[in-house]
Amino acid sequence: MTVSGGGRRRNFIGAFKPDPGTAVGRVMTRVCIGTDSRQQLIDLLRWEISQDTALQDAGMRPDLAAGVVAKLIEHHNEAVPDASPMAYGLITALEELAADGIVFGFGEGIGVHDSLDGVVRAAEITLNEGGRVDGYCFSTVADVERMIFEDRLFIGFGVFNEDGSGSLEIGERVARALRQRQVAVEWPGDVDHRIQVVGQYEIPYVDLPD
């Protein structure tokens, strides 16, 4: 993965910009995050079209969604041909944590409950493959979408037991892994606060399997 030197927020200087106030802008936000497959993006835009009479009146039809998504990806990757240091460090740290027994969920659930369901599934897969699971960390869909606009990502963490013993150690390991990858972290070091990662998340969109 190529890493850029940072600077201007490239997600916002292309022909199409992420915008939570418009249908196409919301799809572009998901392109910027990069965790949806192309088909998921197409399905999202089709749903947006079905809900937006203004889009329909402007001639936008569901059968045009694939072409629009392709154009959004093209323009995004022209503006963001390589990963920002924050994105590279974050992704690398999460992969290293998973290999070290801390499973993660990145924008996999609408709320905390859904996100925890996602990390439970990740833990089950890891255990079935013979891996070790000490705990988890996660960010919700809202967290990762907000990250695109605010340059700040909130990361929750915990353990898979009833009393939560050991959660602080998991948080410390997560914060340490991020800092070792030169990611700016703000966290008071207790279980009552989520870890905050600060920086511009910019990454080229790569097609994912459905």
Tab-separated table of C-alpha atoms in Angstrom:
chain	number	residue	atom	x	y	z
A	1	MET	CA	0.000	0.000	0.000
A	2	THR	CA	1.413	3.399	-0.981
A	3	VAL	CA	1.268	6.107	1.689
A	4	SER	CA	0.895	9.820	0.998
A	5	GLY	CA	2.464	12.607	2.950
A	6	GLY	CA	-0.865	14.054	4.080
A	7	GLY	CA	-1.792	17.700	3.544
A	8	ARG	CA	-5.165	18.806	2.143
A	9	ARG	CA	-8.183	16.585	2.695
A	10	ARG	CA	-8.192	14.882	-0.672
A	11	ASN	CA	-11.559	13.220	-0.068
A	12	PHE	CA	-13.097	16.670	-0.463
A	13	ILE	CA	-11.310	18.025	-3.534
A	14	GLY	CA	-12.555	15.563	-6.174
A	15	ALA	CA	-15.453	16.081	-8.557
A	16	PHE	CA	-17.819	14.311	-6.134
A	17	LYS	CA	-17.524	14.976	-2.410
A	18	PRO	CA	-18.848	13.051	0.589
A	19	ASP	CA	-21.941	14.797	1.893
A	20	PRO	CA	-24.370	13.375	4.484
A	21	GLY	CA	-27.055	15.710	3.135
A	22	THR	CA	-27.351	14.196	-0.349
A	23	ALA	CA	-28.000	10.689	-1.655
A	24	VAL	CA	-24.948	10.597	-3.920
A	25	GLY	CA	-22.845	12.213	-1.180
A	26	ARG	CA	-23.816	9.492	1.270
A	27	VAL	CA	-22.737	6.822	-1.203
A	28	MET	CA	-19.500	8.728	-1.763
A	29	THR	CA	-18.927	8.672	1.991
A	30	ARG	CA	-19.071	4.875	1.883
A	31	VAL	CA	-16.616	4.880	-1.038
A	32	CYS	CA	-14.235	6.962	1.090
A	33	ILE	CA	-14.475	4.472	3.958
A	34	GLY	CA	-13.830	1.571	1.607
A	35	THR	CA	-15.455	-1.283	3.540
A	36	ASP	CA	-18.403	-1.918	1.186
A	37	SER	CA	-18.254	-4.091	-1.904
A	38	ARG	CA	-19.160	-2.487	-5.218
A	39	GLN	CA	-22.470	-4.368	-5.201
A	40	GLN	CA	-23.274	-3.066	-1.721
A	41	LEU	CA	-22.630	0.474	-2.945
A	42	ILE	CA	-24.873	-0.104	-5.954
A	43	ASP	CA	-27.630	-1.514	-3.737
A	44	LEU	CA	-27.307	1.501	-1.425
A	45	LEU	CA	-27.664	3.953	-4.306
A	46	ARG	CA	-30.650	2.041	-5.690
A	47	TRP	CA	-32.303	2.311	-2.295
A	48	GLU	CA	-31.494	6.030	-2.131
A	49	ILE	CA	-33.093	6.518	-5.558
A	50	SER	CA	-36.212	4.654	-4.454
A	51	GLN	CA	-36.569	7.011	-1.466
A	52	ASP	CA	-35.733	10.312	-3.204
A	53	THR	CA	-38.396	11.760	-5.482
A	54	ALA	CA	-36.108	14.667	-6.421
A	55	LEU	CA	-33.581	12.190	-7.826
A	56	GLN	CA	-36.341	10.406	-9.693
A	57	ASP	CA	-37.639	13.683	-11.113
A	58	ALA	CA	-34.084	14.490	-12.250
A	59	GLY	CA	-34.033	11.277	-14.296
A	60	MET	CA	-32.055	9.083	-11.927
A	61	ARG	CA	-33.192	5.487	-12.312
A	62	PRO	CA	-32.166	2.325	-10.419
A	63	ASP	CA	-30.641	0.855	-13.601
A	64	LEU	CA	-28.185	3.783	-13.688
A	65	ALA	CA	-26.830	3.048	-10.201
A	66	ALA	CA	-23.954	0.810	-11.312
A	67	GLY	CA	-22.629	3.442	-13.695
A	68	VAL	CA	-22.896	6.206	-11.096
A	69	VAL	CA	-21.054	4.102	-8.503
A	70	ALA	CA	-18.309	3.340	-11.043
A	71	LYS	CA	-17.931	7.085	-11.672
A	72	LEU	CA	-17.807	7.847	-7.941
A	73	ILE	CA	-15.063	5.250	-7.419
A	74	GLU	CA	-13.129	6.575	-10.412
A	75	HIS	CA	-13.233	10.173	-9.187
A	76	HIS	CA	-12.429	9.172	-5.615
A	77	ASN	CA	-9.360	7.198	-6.669
A	78	GLU	CA	-8.189	10.061	-8.861
A	79	ALA	CA	-8.286	12.339	-5.791
A	80	VAL	CA	-6.961	9.669	-3.393
A	81	PRO	CA	-4.444	7.462	-5.246
A	82	ASP	CA	-2.678	6.403	-2.040
A	83	ALA	CA	-3.372	5.995	1.664
A	84	SER	CA	-2.857	8.747	4.215
A	85	PRO	CA	-0.480	7.993	7.106
A	86	MET	CA	-3.405	7.800	9.545
A	87	ALA	CA	-5.311	5.306	7.385
A	88	TYR	CA	-2.251	3.150	6.781
A	89	GLY	CA	-1.308	3.164	10.460
A	90	LEU	CA	-4.858	2.438	11.605
A	91	ILE	CA	-5.402	-0.475	9.224
A	92	THR	CA	-1.980	-1.958	9.939
A	93	ALA	CA	-2.457	-1.672	13.706
A	94	LEU	CA	-5.878	-3.346	13.561
A	95	GLU	CA	-4.449	-6.228	11.537
A	96	GLU	CA	-1.610	-6.623	14.010
A	97	LEU	CA	-4.026	-6.567	16.934
A	98	ALA	CA	-6.150	-9.283	15.307
A	99	ALA	CA	-3.046	-11.453	14.914
A	100	ASP	CA	-2.267	-10.792	18.592
A	101	GLY	CA	-5.667	-11.859	19.932
A	102	ILE	CA	-7.769	-8.686	19.744
A	103	VAL	CA	-10.486	-8.991	17.111
A	104	PHE	CA	-11.895	-5.813	15.618
A	105	GLY	CA	-14.995	-4.478	13.920
A	106	PHE	CA	-14.670	-1.444	11.667
A	107	GLY	CA	-17.973	0.135	10.734
A	108	GLU	CA	-19.847	-3.166	10.785
A	109	GLY	CA	-22.890	-2.187	12.845
A	110	ILE	CA	-25.365	0.685	13.010
A	111	GLY	CA	-25.147	0.802	16.799
A	112	VAL	CA	-23.031	-0.633	19.582
A	113	HIS	CA	-25.140	-3.801	19.851
A	114	ASP	CA	-24.762	-4.561	16.141
A	115	SER	CA	-21.041	-3.815	16.299
A	116	LEU	CA	-20.618	-6.206	19.217
A	117	ASP	CA	-22.442	-8.884	17.230
A	118	GLY	CA	-19.835	-8.334	14.525
A	119	VAL	CA	-16.867	-8.771	16.845
A	120	VAL	CA	-18.473	-11.890	18.335
A	121	ARG	CA	-18.647	-13.385	14.844
A	122	ALA	CA	-15.023	-12.388	14.224
A	123	ALA	CA	-14.004	-14.022	17.502
A	124	GLU	CA	-15.824	-17.230	16.589
A	125	ILE	CA	-14.044	-17.379	13.239
A	126	THR	CA	-10.669	-16.785	14.895
A	127	LEU	CA	-11.274	-19.504	17.481
A	128	ASN	CA	-12.510	-21.965	14.866
A	129	GLU	CA	-9.287	-21.370	12.935
A	130	GLY	CA	-7.233	-22.134	16.029
A	131	GLY	CA	-6.406	-18.548	16.924
A	132	ARG	CA	-6.383	-16.790	20.302
A	133	VAL	CA	-8.955	-14.207	21.399
A	134	ASP	CA	-8.179	-11.975	24.383
A	135	GLY	CA	-10.637	-9.183	23.659
A	136	TYR	CA	-12.011	-6.851	21.013
A	137	CYS	CA	-12.179	-3.308	19.721
A	138	PHE	CA	-14.749	-1.714	17.411
A	139	SER	CA	-16.119	1.386	15.737
A	140	THR	CA	-19.739	1.690	14.601
A	141	VAL	CA	-20.948	2.780	11.172
A	142	ALA	CA	-21.682	6.231	12.609
A	143	ASP	CA	-18.156	6.398	14.030
A	144	VAL	CA	-16.411	5.678	10.745
A	145	GLU	CA	-18.722	7.948	8.751
A	146	ARG	CA	-18.111	10.788	11.202
A	147	MET	CA	-14.368	10.133	10.903
A	148	ILE	CA	-14.460	11.204	7.246
A	149	PHE	CA	-15.816	14.637	8.207
A	150	GLU	CA	-14.229	15.265	11.605
A	151	ASP	CA	-10.810	13.556	11.265
A	152	ARG	CA	-11.511	11.704	14.504
A	153	LEU	CA	-12.406	8.047	15.085
A	154	PHE	CA	-13.802	6.644	18.342
A	155	ILE	CA	-12.793	3.069	19.176
A	156	GLY	CA	-14.522	1.036	21.874
A	157	PHE	CA	-12.865	-1.965	23.475
A	158	GLY	CA	-13.566	-4.777	25.909
A	159	VAL	CA	-13.368	-8.455	26.788
A	160	PHE	CA	-15.684	-11.414	26.369
A	161	ASN	CA	-16.646	-11.961	30.004
A	162	GLU	CA	-19.479	-10.855	32.253
A	163	ASP	CA	-17.586	-8.684	34.732
A	164	GLY	CA	-15.355	-6.900	32.229
A	165	SER	CA	-12.151	-7.763	34.042
A	166	GLY	CA	-9.201	-7.268	31.745
A	167	SER	CA	-10.849	-4.545	29.654
A	168	LEU	CA	-8.328	-1.899	30.666
A	169	GLU	CA	-5.452	-4.080	29.489
A	170	ILE	CA	-7.172	-4.471	26.104
A	171	GLY	CA	-7.550	-0.698	25.814
A	172	GLU	CA	-3.883	-0.223	26.668
A	173	ARG	CA	-2.845	-2.756	24.036
A	174	VAL	CA	-5.019	-1.090	21.403
A	175	ALA	CA	-3.671	2.384	22.194
A	176	ARG	CA	-0.093	1.099	22.234
A	177	ALA	CA	-0.467	-0.673	18.870
A	178	LEU	CA	-1.840	2.502	17.297
A	179	ARG	CA	0.915	4.692	18.707
A	180	GLN	CA	3.564	2.243	17.550
A	181	ARG	CA	2.212	2.808	14.047
A	182	GLN	CA	2.581	6.577	14.452
A	183	VAL	CA	-1.179	7.137	14.810
A	184	ALA	CA	-2.191	10.073	17.021
A	185	VAL	CA	-4.217	8.797	19.995
A	186	GLU	CA	-6.207	10.689	22.618
A	187	TRP	CA	-7.300	8.591	25.596
A	188	PRO	CA	-7.200	9.220	29.362
A	189	GLY	CA	-6.372	5.569	29.996
A	190	ASP	CA	-9.557	4.263	31.623
A	191	VAL	CA	-12.462	2.003	30.705
A	192	ASP	CA	-15.012	4.824	30.880
A	193	HIS	CA	-13.716	6.526	27.736
A	194	ARG	CA	-13.299	5.279	24.215
A	195	ILE	CA	-9.974	5.632	22.483
A	196	GLN	CA	-9.857	8.464	19.952
A	197	VAL	CA	-7.708	8.293	16.836
A	198	VAL	CA	-6.996	11.695	15.295
A	199	GLY	CA	-6.009	12.301	11.691
A	200	GLN	CA	-7.163	12.296	8.083
A	201	TYR	CA	-8.461	8.930	6.915
A	202	GLU	CA	-7.911	8.693	3.168
A	203	ILE	CA	-7.583	5.430	1.276
A	204	PRO	CA	-8.119	4.391	-2.364
A	205	TYR	CA	-11.202	2.294	-2.958
A	206	VAL	CA	-10.381	-1.333	-3.753
A	207	ASP	CA	-13.079	-3.722	-4.961
A	208	LEU	CA	-14.052	-6.195	-2.259
A	209	PRO	CA	-15.798	-9.551	-2.622
A	210	ASP	CA	-19.568	-9.477	-2.046
